[in-house]
Each structure stands twice: as structure tokens, then as C-alpha cells.
Short mmCIF file of C-alpha atoms in Angstrom, two decimals:
data_model
loop_
_atom_site.label_atom_id
_atom_site.label_comp_id
_atom_site.label_asym_id
_atom_site.label_seq_id
_atom_site.Cartn_x
_atom_site.Cartn_y
_atom_site.Cartn_z
CA MET A 1 14.95 -21.09 11.78
CA ARG A 2 17.03 -19.84 8.86
CA PRO A 3 20.80 -19.84 9.64
CA GLY A 4 21.84 -16.40 10.78
CA ALA A 5 18.37 -15.33 11.87
CA HIS A 6 18.17 -13.88 15.35
CA PRO A 7 16.01 -15.63 17.97
CA LEU A 8 12.89 -13.86 19.11
CA ARG A 9 12.75 -12.12 22.44
CA ARG A 10 9.51 -11.62 24.26
CA THR A 11 7.92 -8.23 23.70
CA ALA A 12 7.43 -5.86 26.62
CA GLU A 13 3.69 -6.20 26.06
CA GLY A 14 3.77 -9.96 26.53
CA ALA A 15 0.64 -10.92 24.60
CA ARG A 16 0.84 -12.35 21.08
CA PRO A 17 -0.71 -10.02 18.47
CA VAL A 18 -3.77 -11.06 16.48
CA ASP A 19 -3.43 -12.07 12.82
CA PHE A 20 -3.87 -8.76 10.99
CA GLY A 21 -5.43 -10.42 7.94
CA ALA A 22 -7.89 -12.51 9.96
CA PHE A 23 -8.95 -9.39 11.89
CA VAL A 24 -9.69 -7.40 8.73
CA ARG A 25 -11.56 -10.25 7.08
CA ALA A 26 -13.66 -10.83 10.20
CA ARG A 27 -14.68 -7.17 10.35
CA SER A 28 -15.52 -7.23 6.66
CA ARG A 29 -17.84 -10.19 7.16
CA THR A 30 -19.85 -8.06 9.62
CA GLY A 31 -20.25 -5.36 6.97
CA ASP A 32 -17.59 -2.94 8.20
CA LEU A 33 -14.97 -1.36 5.96
CA VAL A 34 -11.72 -1.18 7.92
CA VAL A 35 -10.11 2.24 7.51
CA GLN A 36 -6.47 3.04 8.19
CA PRO A 37 -4.32 6.19 8.30
CA ARG A 38 -0.77 6.65 7.07
CA MET A 39 0.47 8.47 10.16
CA GLY A 40 3.94 8.36 11.59
CA PHE A 41 5.72 10.62 14.09
CA SER A 42 9.30 10.56 15.35
CA ASP A 43 8.35 11.40 18.94
CA PRO A 44 7.16 8.25 20.78
CA VAL A 45 4.64 10.22 22.85
CA THR A 46 3.05 11.72 19.73
CA MET A 47 3.14 8.34 17.97
CA ARG A 48 1.32 6.75 20.89
CA ALA A 49 -1.21 9.59 20.92
CA GLY A 50 -1.84 9.04 17.20
CA LEU A 51 -2.45 5.33 17.70
CA ALA A 52 -4.76 6.00 20.64
CA ALA A 53 -6.75 8.54 18.64
CA THR A 54 -7.01 6.12 15.72
CA ARG A 55 -8.31 3.42 18.04
CA ALA A 56 -10.87 5.82 19.54
CA ALA A 57 -12.11 7.13 16.16
CA ASP A 58 -15.75 6.65 15.18
CA ALA A 59 -14.82 3.99 12.62
CA THR A 60 -13.53 0.43 12.37
CA THR A 61 -9.80 1.07 12.36
CA VAL A 62 -6.38 -0.49 12.43
CA GLY A 63 -3.29 1.40 13.54
CA THR A 64 -0.33 2.58 11.49
CA ILE A 65 3.26 3.36 12.35
CA THR A 66 4.88 4.94 9.30
CA LEU A 67 8.67 5.08 9.40
CA ASP A 68 10.91 8.05 8.60
CA SER A 69 12.84 8.50 5.37
CA TYR A 70 16.30 8.01 6.89
CA THR A 71 15.32 4.64 8.35
CA ARG A 72 13.82 3.60 5.01
CA VAL A 73 17.15 4.04 3.23
CA GLY A 74 19.31 2.76 6.10
CA GLU A 75 20.88 6.11 7.06
CA LEU A 76 20.71 5.37 10.76
CA ALA A 77 23.50 7.82 11.67
CA SER A 78 21.30 10.61 10.28
CA VAL A 79 18.47 9.43 12.52
CA GLU A 80 20.76 9.54 15.55
CA ASN A 81 21.95 13.04 14.67
CA ALA A 82 18.42 14.30 14.15
CA LEU A 83 17.20 12.91 17.45
CA LYS A 84 20.19 14.34 19.34
CA ALA A 85 19.53 17.74 17.75
CA GLY A 86 15.85 17.55 18.62
CA ALA A 87 14.90 17.78 14.96
CA GLY A 88 11.63 16.23 13.90
CA LEU A 89 11.62 13.35 11.43
CA ASN A 90 8.87 12.53 8.96
CA GLY A 91 8.07 9.21 10.64
CA TYR A 92 8.82 6.87 13.52
CA PRO A 93 12.47 5.64 13.65
CA ILE A 94 11.71 2.11 14.82
CA VAL A 95 15.26 0.82 14.33
CA THR A 96 16.83 3.58 16.42
CA HIS A 97 14.32 3.71 19.26
CA HIS A 98 14.96 0.92 21.77
CA ARG A 99 12.50 -1.95 21.56
CA ALA A 100 11.30 -1.08 25.06
CA VAL A 101 10.30 2.38 23.82
CA THR A 102 8.28 0.86 20.97
CA GLY A 103 6.76 -1.53 23.49
CA GLN A 104 5.60 1.46 25.52
CA VAL A 105 4.16 3.10 22.40
CA LEU A 106 2.00 0.01 21.85
CA ALA A 107 1.25 -1.00 25.44
CA GLY A 108 -2.45 -0.93 26.26
CA ILE A 109 -3.36 0.20 22.74
CA ARG A 110 -2.54 -2.74 20.46
CA ASP A 111 -4.69 -5.76 21.24
CA ASP A 112 -7.03 -8.24 19.54
CA THR A 113 -9.45 -5.40 18.67
CA PHE A 114 -6.81 -3.02 17.34
CA PRO A 115 -3.90 -4.50 15.34
CA VAL A 116 -1.07 -2.26 14.17
CA GLN A 117 0.82 -2.28 10.88
CA VAL A 118 4.25 -0.76 10.19
CA ARG A 119 4.68 1.00 6.86
CA HIS A 120 8.09 1.89 5.49
CA GLY A 121 9.07 1.87 1.80
CA SER A 122 12.51 0.26 1.93
CA ALA A 123 14.42 -1.82 -0.59
CA VAL A 124 16.98 -2.56 2.16
CA PRO A 125 14.61 -3.49 5.01
CA GLY A 126 16.77 -5.91 7.02
CA ASP A 127 17.08 -3.69 10.12
CA ILE A 128 13.40 -2.80 9.91
CA PHE A 129 12.23 -6.41 9.85
CA ALA A 130 14.59 -7.23 12.73
CA ALA A 131 12.98 -4.42 14.76
CA LEU A 132 9.50 -5.73 13.90
CA ARG A 133 10.36 -9.24 14.99
CA SER A 134 11.90 -8.05 18.26
CA THR A 135 8.66 -6.29 19.19
CA TRP A 136 6.26 -8.88 17.72
CA ILE A 137 4.85 -6.39 15.23
CA ASN A 138 3.46 -8.91 12.79
CA ALA A 139 2.02 -6.75 10.00
CA THR A 140 3.89 -4.69 7.45
CA GLU A 141 3.91 -4.06 3.70
CA GLY A 142 6.08 -3.55 0.65
CA GLY A 143 7.59 -5.83 -1.95
CA PRO A 144 10.82 -6.52 -3.84
CA VAL A 145 9.73 -4.50 -6.90
CA SER A 146 7.31 -1.92 -5.53
CA TYR A 147 9.75 -0.77 -2.84
CA CYS A 148 12.66 -0.66 -5.28
CA LEU A 149 11.84 0.76 -8.69
CA PRO A 150 9.91 3.92 -7.99
CA TYR A 151 11.82 5.17 -4.96
CA GLY A 152 15.54 4.73 -5.34
CA ARG A 153 18.56 3.34 -7.13
CA THR A 154 18.97 0.05 -5.28
CA PRO A 155 19.49 -2.57 -8.01
CA LEU A 156 16.48 -4.80 -8.47
CA ASP A 157 18.43 -8.04 -7.90
CA GLU A 158 19.72 -6.65 -4.59
CA SER A 159 16.19 -5.68 -3.52
CA VAL A 160 14.92 -9.15 -4.43
CA ARG A 161 17.64 -10.81 -2.31
CA ASN A 162 16.87 -8.48 0.59
CA TRP A 163 13.15 -9.22 0.43
CA VAL A 164 13.69 -12.99 0.15
CA ARG A 165 15.76 -12.98 3.35
CA CYS A 166 13.42 -10.61 5.23
CA THR A 167 10.24 -12.42 4.16
CA GLU A 168 11.61 -15.81 5.21
CA ASP A 169 12.79 -14.43 8.57
CA PHE A 170 9.42 -12.71 9.09
CA ALA A 171 7.63 -16.00 8.38
CA GLN A 172 9.53 -17.51 11.34
CA LEU A 173 7.26 -15.53 13.67
CA ARG A 174 4.83 -18.41 13.25
CA GLU A 175 7.14 -20.62 15.35
CA SER A 176 6.22 -18.40 18.30
CA GLY A 177 2.50 -18.63 17.63
CA VAL A 178 2.38 -15.25 15.84
CA GLU A 179 0.92 -15.14 12.32
CA PRO A 180 2.93 -12.71 10.13
CA HIS A 181 1.05 -10.61 7.59
CA LEU A 182 2.46 -8.88 4.50
CA GLU A 183 0.67 -6.43 2.22
CA THR A 184 1.82 -5.86 -1.35
CA PHE A 185 2.60 -2.33 -2.49
CA GLY A 186 2.62 -3.47 -6.12
CA GLY A 187 -0.90 -2.15 -6.68
CA CYS A 188 0.38 1.38 -6.05
CA MET A 189 3.34 1.50 -8.45
CA LEU A 190 4.43 5.07 -9.10
CA GLY A 191 1.26 6.46 -7.51
CA GLN A 192 -0.38 7.50 -10.77
CA LEU A 193 -0.40 6.88 -14.53
CA CYS A 194 0.33 3.14 -14.25
CA PRO A 195 -2.48 1.36 -16.14
CA PRO A 196 -4.74 -0.71 -13.83
CA SER A 197 -3.89 -4.05 -15.42
CA GLN A 198 -0.23 -3.64 -14.49
CA LEU A 199 -1.13 -2.58 -10.95
CA VAL A 200 -3.27 -5.70 -10.61
CA ALA A 201 -0.53 -7.92 -12.04
CA MET A 202 2.18 -6.46 -9.80
CA SER A 203 0.03 -6.89 -6.69
CA VAL A 204 -0.73 -10.53 -7.51
CA LEU A 205 2.91 -11.30 -8.34
CA GLU A 206 4.23 -9.78 -5.11
CA ALA A 207 1.63 -11.73 -3.12
CA LEU A 208 2.77 -14.92 -4.84
CA PHE A 209 6.37 -13.97 -3.97
CA PHE A 210 5.44 -13.57 -0.29
CA CYS A 211 3.62 -16.92 -0.27
CA GLN A 212 6.55 -18.63 -1.98
CA HIS A 213 8.75 -17.53 0.94
CA GLY A 214 6.50 -18.72 3.74
CA ILE A 215 3.82 -16.06 4.32
CA ARG A 216 0.23 -17.33 4.65
CA SER A 217 -1.62 -14.09 5.52
CA VAL A 218 -1.47 -11.48 2.76
CA SER A 219 -3.31 -8.42 1.51
CA LEU A 220 -3.20 -7.02 -2.00
CA SER A 221 -3.17 -3.31 -2.69
CA TYR A 222 -4.84 -1.34 -5.45
CA ALA A 223 -4.53 2.45 -5.67
CA GLN A 224 -7.51 4.50 -6.85
CA GLN A 225 -6.83 5.84 -10.33
CA THR A 226 -8.69 8.20 -12.64
CA HIS A 227 -12.02 6.53 -13.51
CA PRO A 228 -14.35 4.80 -10.98
CA GLY A 229 -15.72 2.31 -13.49
CA GLN A 230 -12.25 1.27 -14.60
CA ASP A 231 -11.20 0.97 -10.94
CA ARG A 232 -14.14 -1.33 -10.14
CA GLU A 233 -13.22 -3.47 -13.13
CA ALA A 234 -9.60 -3.61 -11.92
CA VAL A 235 -10.50 -4.69 -8.38
CA ALA A 236 -12.82 -7.36 -9.79
CA ALA A 237 -9.91 -8.62 -11.89
CA LEU A 238 -7.64 -8.54 -8.83
CA ARG A 239 -10.07 -10.56 -6.72
CA ARG A 240 -10.58 -13.08 -9.50
CA LEU A 241 -6.84 -13.60 -9.95
CA CYS A 242 -6.41 -13.97 -6.18
CA ALA A 243 -9.04 -16.71 -6.11
CA GLU A 244 -7.41 -18.43 -9.08
CA LEU A 245 -3.74 -18.18 -8.14
CA LEU A 246 -3.05 -17.59 -4.44
CA PRO A 247 -2.18 -20.72 -2.43
CA THR A 248 -3.82 -19.35 0.73
CA PRO A 249 -7.44 -18.43 1.57
CA ASN A 250 -6.18 -15.79 4.03
CA TRP A 251 -6.12 -12.77 1.72
CA HIS A 252 -7.97 -9.48 1.38
CA VAL A 253 -7.86 -6.38 -0.82
CA VAL A 254 -6.87 -2.93 0.42
CA ILE A 255 -7.77 0.20 -1.56
CA TYR A 256 -5.47 3.21 -1.37
CA ALA A 257 -7.07 6.62 -1.77
CA TYR A 258 -5.54 8.40 -4.77
CA MET A 259 -1.74 8.70 -4.47
CA GLY A 260 -0.96 11.19 -7.23
CA VAL A 261 -1.15 14.98 -7.37
CA TYR A 262 -3.85 15.81 -4.83
CA PRO A 263 -6.63 18.43 -4.89
CA THR A 264 -5.67 21.77 -3.38
CA THR A 265 -9.09 22.46 -1.87
CA ASP A 266 -10.42 20.79 1.27
CA GLU A 267 -13.72 19.91 -0.40
CA GLY A 268 -11.94 18.53 -3.46
CA ALA A 269 -9.83 16.29 -1.23
CA TYR A 270 -12.92 15.06 0.61
CA LEU A 271 -14.78 14.37 -2.66
CA LEU A 272 -11.83 12.28 -3.84
CA LEU A 273 -11.75 10.38 -0.54
CA ASP A 274 -15.52 9.82 -0.82
CA GLU A 275 -14.97 8.22 -4.21
CA ALA A 276 -12.25 5.96 -2.79
CA ALA A 277 -14.58 4.81 0.01
CA ARG A 278 -17.38 4.08 -2.47
CA LEU A 279 -14.91 2.14 -4.64
CA ALA A 280 -13.88 0.03 -1.66
CA VAL A 281 -17.49 -0.81 -0.78
CA ALA A 282 -18.68 -1.36 -4.34
CA SER A 283 -15.74 -3.63 -5.14
CA GLY A 284 -16.07 -5.74 -1.98
CA SER A 285 -12.68 -4.60 -0.70
CA GLU A 286 -12.06 -5.10 2.98
CA ARG A 287 -9.79 -2.18 3.89
CA LEU A 288 -9.16 1.43 2.84
CA ILE A 289 -6.06 3.55 3.43
CA VAL A 290 -7.15 7.17 3.57
CA LYS A 291 -5.53 10.48 2.73
CA THR A 292 -6.19 13.78 4.43
CA VAL A 293 -7.04 17.26 3.20
CA ALA A 294 -3.49 18.33 4.07
CA GLU A 295 -1.75 15.85 1.74
CA SER A 296 -0.96 18.44 -0.95
CA ARG A 297 0.62 20.83 1.56
CA ARG A 298 2.40 19.08 4.45
CA ILE A 299 2.49 16.08 6.78
CA PRO A 300 -0.99 15.88 8.34
CA THR A 301 -1.66 16.16 12.06
CA VAL A 302 -3.28 13.48 14.19
CA ALA A 303 -6.58 15.39 14.11
CA GLU A 304 -6.49 15.62 10.31
CA ASN A 305 -5.88 11.87 10.07
CA ILE A 306 -8.84 11.14 12.35
CA ALA A 307 -11.06 13.48 10.36
CA ALA A 308 -10.19 11.57 7.18
CA LEU A 309 -10.83 8.19 8.84
CA GLU A 310 -14.23 9.24 10.16
CA SER A 311 -15.24 10.90 6.90
CA ALA A 312 -14.37 7.75 4.92
CA ALA A 313 -16.26 5.58 7.41
CA ARG A 314 -19.38 7.77 7.14
CA THR A 315 -19.29 7.55 3.36
CA ALA A 316 -18.76 3.78 3.46
CA ARG A 317 -21.78 3.26 5.73
CA THR A 318 -24.09 4.75 3.10
CA ALA A 319 -22.33 3.43 -0.01
CA VAL A 320 -24.02 0.81 -2.15
CA PRO A 321 -22.26 -2.57 -2.10
CA GLY A 322 -21.60 -4.16 -5.44
CA GLY A 323 -22.62 -7.68 -6.26
CA PRO A 324 -20.12 -10.51 -6.56
CA PRO A 325 -17.80 -9.97 -9.52
CA SER A 326 -18.68 -11.90 -12.62
CA THR A 327 -16.29 -14.67 -13.56
CA GLU A 328 -18.06 -15.46 -16.80
CA SER A 329 -16.91 -12.50 -18.87
CA ASP A 330 -13.27 -11.59 -19.21
CA SER A 331 -12.80 -7.83 -18.81
CA GLN A 332 -10.03 -6.04 -20.66
CA THR A 333 -8.25 -5.39 -17.37
CA TYR A 334 -8.48 -9.06 -16.35
CA LEU A 335 -7.13 -10.27 -19.70
CA GLU A 336 -4.20 -7.84 -19.64
CA ALA A 337 -3.35 -8.57 -16.00
CA ARG A 338 -3.55 -12.31 -16.53
CA ALA A 339 -1.23 -12.02 -19.57
CA LEU A 340 1.30 -10.03 -17.53
CA VAL A 341 1.22 -12.48 -14.62
CA GLU A 342 1.60 -15.51 -16.88
CA GLY A 343 4.33 -13.76 -18.87
CA VAL A 344 6.38 -13.35 -15.70
CA LEU A 345 5.68 -16.74 -14.11
CA GLU A 346 6.79 -18.61 -17.21
CA LEU A 347 10.28 -17.05 -16.97
CA SER A 348 11.28 -18.95 -13.81
CA PRO A 349 9.68 -21.03 -11.04
CA ASP A 350 11.51 -18.75 -8.60
CA ILE A 351 9.39 -15.57 -8.62
CA GLY A 352 12.27 -13.38 -7.47
CA HIS A 353 14.36 -14.51 -10.44
CA ALA A 354 11.30 -14.15 -12.67
CA PHE A 355 11.02 -10.48 -11.62
CA GLU A 356 14.65 -9.87 -12.61
CA PHE A 357 14.23 -11.59 -16.00
CA ALA A 358 10.93 -9.81 -16.63
CA PHE A 359 12.33 -6.32 -16.16
CA ARG A 360 15.48 -7.18 -18.10
CA GLN A 361 13.39 -8.37 -21.06
CA GLY A 362 10.63 -5.77 -20.83
CA VAL A 363 7.93 -8.29 -19.86
CA LEU A 364 7.33 -5.88 -16.98
CA ASP A 365 7.85 -2.19 -17.72
CA ILE A 366 6.55 0.61 -15.50
CA PRO A 367 5.58 3.76 -17.46
CA TYR A 368 7.67 6.84 -16.65
CA CYS A 369 9.76 5.00 -14.01
CA LEU A 370 13.38 6.17 -14.27
CA HIS A 371 15.03 3.30 -12.35
CA PRO A 372 18.02 1.87 -14.30
CA ASP A 373 16.51 -1.64 -14.20
CA ASN A 374 13.24 -0.52 -15.78
CA HIS A 375 12.99 -0.97 -19.56
CA GLY A 376 11.39 2.45 -19.98
CA ARG A 377 9.52 1.82 -23.23
CA ALA A 378 5.93 1.53 -21.97
CA ARG A 379 3.85 4.70 -21.82
CA SER A 380 0.35 5.60 -20.68
CA TYR A 381 -2.14 8.45 -20.99
CA ILE A 382 -5.60 9.49 -19.82
CA ASP A 383 -8.18 9.38 -22.57
CA GLY A 384 -11.17 11.66 -23.12
CA ASP A 385 -13.45 9.77 -20.71
CA GLY A 386 -10.87 9.73 -17.91
CA ARG A 387 -9.65 6.15 -18.31
CA LEU A 388 -5.97 5.25 -18.14
CA ARG A 389 -4.78 3.70 -21.41
CA TRP A 390 -1.55 2.30 -22.81
CA ALA A 391 0.09 4.81 -25.15
CA GLY A 392 2.79 2.25 -25.91
CA ILE A 393 3.41 -1.25 -24.61
CA GLY A 394 7.11 -1.68 -25.39
CA ARG A 395 7.81 -5.41 -25.00
CA LEU A 396 4.95 -6.10 -22.60
CA PRO A 397 3.15 -9.36 -23.54
CA LEU A 398 -0.01 -7.46 -24.49
CA ALA A 399 0.35 -7.34 -28.27
CA GLY A 400 -2.83 -9.31 -28.89
CA LEU A 401 -4.81 -7.36 -26.33
CA VAL A 402 -3.87 -3.70 -26.80
CA GLY A 403 -4.35 -2.65 -30.39
CA PRO A 404 -2.44 0.11 -32.16
CA ALA A 405 -5.69 2.10 -32.40
CA ARG A 406 -5.41 2.85 -28.69
CA SER A 407 -1.75 3.81 -28.83
CA ARG A 408 -0.64 7.40 -29.27
CA ASP A 409 2.36 9.67 -28.85
CA VAL A 410 2.86 11.25 -25.45
CA THR A 411 4.01 14.87 -25.41
CA SER A 412 5.52 16.72 -22.44
CA SER A 413 2.51 19.03 -22.23
CA GLY A 414 0.16 16.05 -22.41
CA LEU A 415 2.04 14.27 -19.64
CA ILE A 416 1.95 17.35 -17.40
CA ALA A 417 -1.78 17.72 -18.01
CA ASP A 418 -2.35 14.04 -17.19
CA LEU A 419 -0.37 14.34 -13.94
CA SER A 420 -2.76 17.01 -12.65
CA TYR A 421 -5.94 15.53 -14.18
CA VAL A 422 -7.41 14.32 -10.87
CA GLN A 423 -6.40 17.47 -9.01
CA ARG A 424 -8.14 19.69 -11.57
CA ALA A 425 -11.21 17.45 -11.81
CA PHE A 426 -11.89 17.35 -8.08
CA ASP A 427 -11.04 20.99 -7.40
CA SER A 428 -13.56 21.85 -10.13
CA ARG A 429 -16.18 19.63 -8.54
CA ALA A 430 -15.48 21.33 -5.22
CA VAL A 431 -16.19 24.73 -6.75
CA GLU A 432 -19.42 23.42 -8.30
CA SER A 433 -20.57 21.90 -4.99
CA LYS A 434 -19.54 24.86 -2.81
CA GLY A 435 -22.07 25.50 -0.08
CA VAL A 436 -24.05 22.34 -0.81
CA ARG A 437 -22.78 20.55 2.25
CA GLY A 438 -20.49 21.02 5.18
CA ARG A 439 -17.96 18.66 6.63
CA GLU A 440 -17.69 17.46 10.16
CA ARG A 441 -14.27 17.91 11.67
CA ALA A 442 -12.88 15.58 14.28
CA GLU A 443 -11.77 17.30 17.46
CA ILE A 444 -9.54 15.12 19.60
CA ALA A 445 -7.88 15.70 22.90
CA PRO A 446 -4.37 14.37 23.45
CA PRO A 447 -4.74 11.11 25.37
CA ASP A 448 -2.62 10.05 28.30
CA SER A 449 0.73 9.16 26.78
CA GLY A 450 1.34 6.24 29.09
CA PHE A 451 5.02 7.24 29.41
CA SER A 452 6.41 7.82 32.86
#
């Protein structure tokens, strides 16, 4: 055990949780796409009800506990004040709630057929990982870059140090017979307008970082972008790089339904979710994180989350699987992603240090990201056929791959139009398809909370 790490205490549930990655891969081998919500509620009773409803959904599911914003940034006094005042938070405050309370949330719901993942978004996750270890929650996500640059002002080197310590401590779960699982968030950088090759590269690099610090069960994220063909090419590139570079066979790919500006119409939101489910199936991805029709307006209810899960599962059952990705031809996305990964790895054998050097030198550069440690010279745009392109590559190691013919100036009006491209496209499709089909809505009854 690393010096300073706290010893594990037995969870109130008693049983060791199943390996999250092995569970997802096993379900995928039977032909099921695993679907997962983003839900998180501050009230333990509601959180438990959400997990129970997710488990009972007509779909192959895994559970989610999404944490609140105060916990993500370490403002635990604000959590305490909010709970004392009876104010609702936008997620579950796992650090503040006693471990016995979290044990009751999970008791009788989490088991070998229903693993649970905690989602947070923190560049300072020490308290969060300690809470996970104390309750034997062995699946979470994030990354030293993807949970730093887009969301706050924590310096990148500080985030890297935090994630090194937390990843190594999390890996110690294995000493108790519990396999820890980490999912990269690097494939979702900034939510939108990050070209697919950089999403692929970031996801691979963060997975390599996790493996370098002791994790053997990983998943790699990729967020749906603006063109289904380009997305399929990106996931093929991601899977190929995983097979070539990851030191573990225990990996899978998770697709995120679109994370940018969302359609305002219910039907537009469902059409976009349909496309995400078809992408997951066609690309051979094992898991899909859904979004609900309420995403553009407010935090969704449990019922809205279940409706999204079941809708995605129905679409996946009828979607056409793609064949195995070709490894003979090098796609543009594969070549760019491979160049970015190699450009970073050659900077240092320590991937955390390589991240710091890469952003300092512009070898990695996230378009439109305002973090002080981001170079800020790379730009992107959506071209006439809906594909994301590089408008400028700054110092990215792509000079031989992205020609000047594809570069262009980005104007403020063009950027605003690109930000709402998907919203406008799918709301328009909704208008065109109005009345063609109806949508089933999930009706759920609040289950027994299990709290005395």
C-alpha cells in the first residue's frame, strides 16, 4: 500500500463488487448494448430510487451515481450548509454523506448483475476517491486532463499529481480482491467542436496513464459529434489504437450521446439519441451513456432517465451491427490520432509529465478551451457536409496530415452557428418527421426506499 493511503474498511454491504469492465464486456459478447444514465440526486432516498429504477428498466443497464458540483470542486462546507438548509444539490454528495448512508443506498441493488459507477468531474478528487474506496465502489471515470482543462482553473500539473495519487490508491482495491475500473473522459473534451482525432488521442492517452499507475480494467470514451460516418471512423481508429497500445485486454469503448447544445424538441432529442445508439452498435462499442429529452432545460427526473435508457435499448436492438474495423487502410482520423499520441509519448516516459510538456509546447491543444495551460492556437469548424475539421492546427504535430486547403478563418458568427449546428439539424428533422411515429414513455412507480 502506498505510504499515507488509508486502509480499507469493509462495506456495509459486505460482498465484493463485480469488475465493471468484465461485466460490460460479457454483456456485449451476448449481443447486448449496455446503456447507462447520468443521474445523481442529493437525497439518498431519491438516489436509491433512481438506481432501483435503472436496474428494473427494460434494458441491459449499469447504475450511475453522479456527484454534485460542490463536491466536485472540494467545497464541502457548501455541501454541509445546503444539506442543513434542506436545499437540493445537483448530484449525490458522497463525501459528506456517511459511508453507512451510501451503503444503504446500494444495499440490495448493486450486485453481480448490476454494477454501479460514480461520475464526478473533479481535478481535485482525493476526498472522492477516499469515499469510493471506503464503500468499495470500484468504478469511476475522469482523467488528469479531461477533468482539468475544460472545467476549471486548477493548474494542469496539480491535476496530474492529484490523479497520479488517486489512481494509485484506487488500484490498491485489488489487494482486497476488488478489481478497480476507470473510464477516460478524454473522448469528451469540451463536449463539442473538438475534432474526432484529438478526442481519440486524448482517450487513449488517459487510458495509458491509468494503466501506468496500476489500473488493469479501463474503458475509453468517445462523444458523438456532428457526422455519423466520421464518428464511425473515429471509433474504429480508437479501437485499433487500443488493440495496438493498451497493455491490458480488459478494455471497452463507451459512446456518449451528444454533449453539446441539445435539441429543444422532444422528438429532436430522441432522434439524436437514436443516432448515438446506432453509432454504438455499428462501431462495436459495448456501452452507451444516454441523454434525456430534458437536457436542454433542466436536470432530468428518474422517469425521464428511464425513458431515455429504454428508448436507446429499443433502437439498439434493431440497429445493424458493423463489421470488424479494417486495419489495412489508415483512415485520416487514425493517422491524426496516432500522430498526436506518438507526439505526446515521445516527450517523456512518464505520461503525466508528457501531458504537461505537451500542453506547454502545443503538442496538445484543445480548440476554444480557455484554461491558462492550454496553448489556444488550434481551431475547428463544421464543414458543408457536417464533418468537424481543423481550421488551424497551431503547433499540433499534424502538419503533414492536415493541409492548408482545409484550414480557414473562424469568425464569431461562424462559431456561434457551429455551436448550434446539431440542435438546429435535429429540431428540423423533428419537424419533418412530426406525426410519423410516437414515442413510448416509461412510467415508473417509486420503489421501496429500503431506508428505515
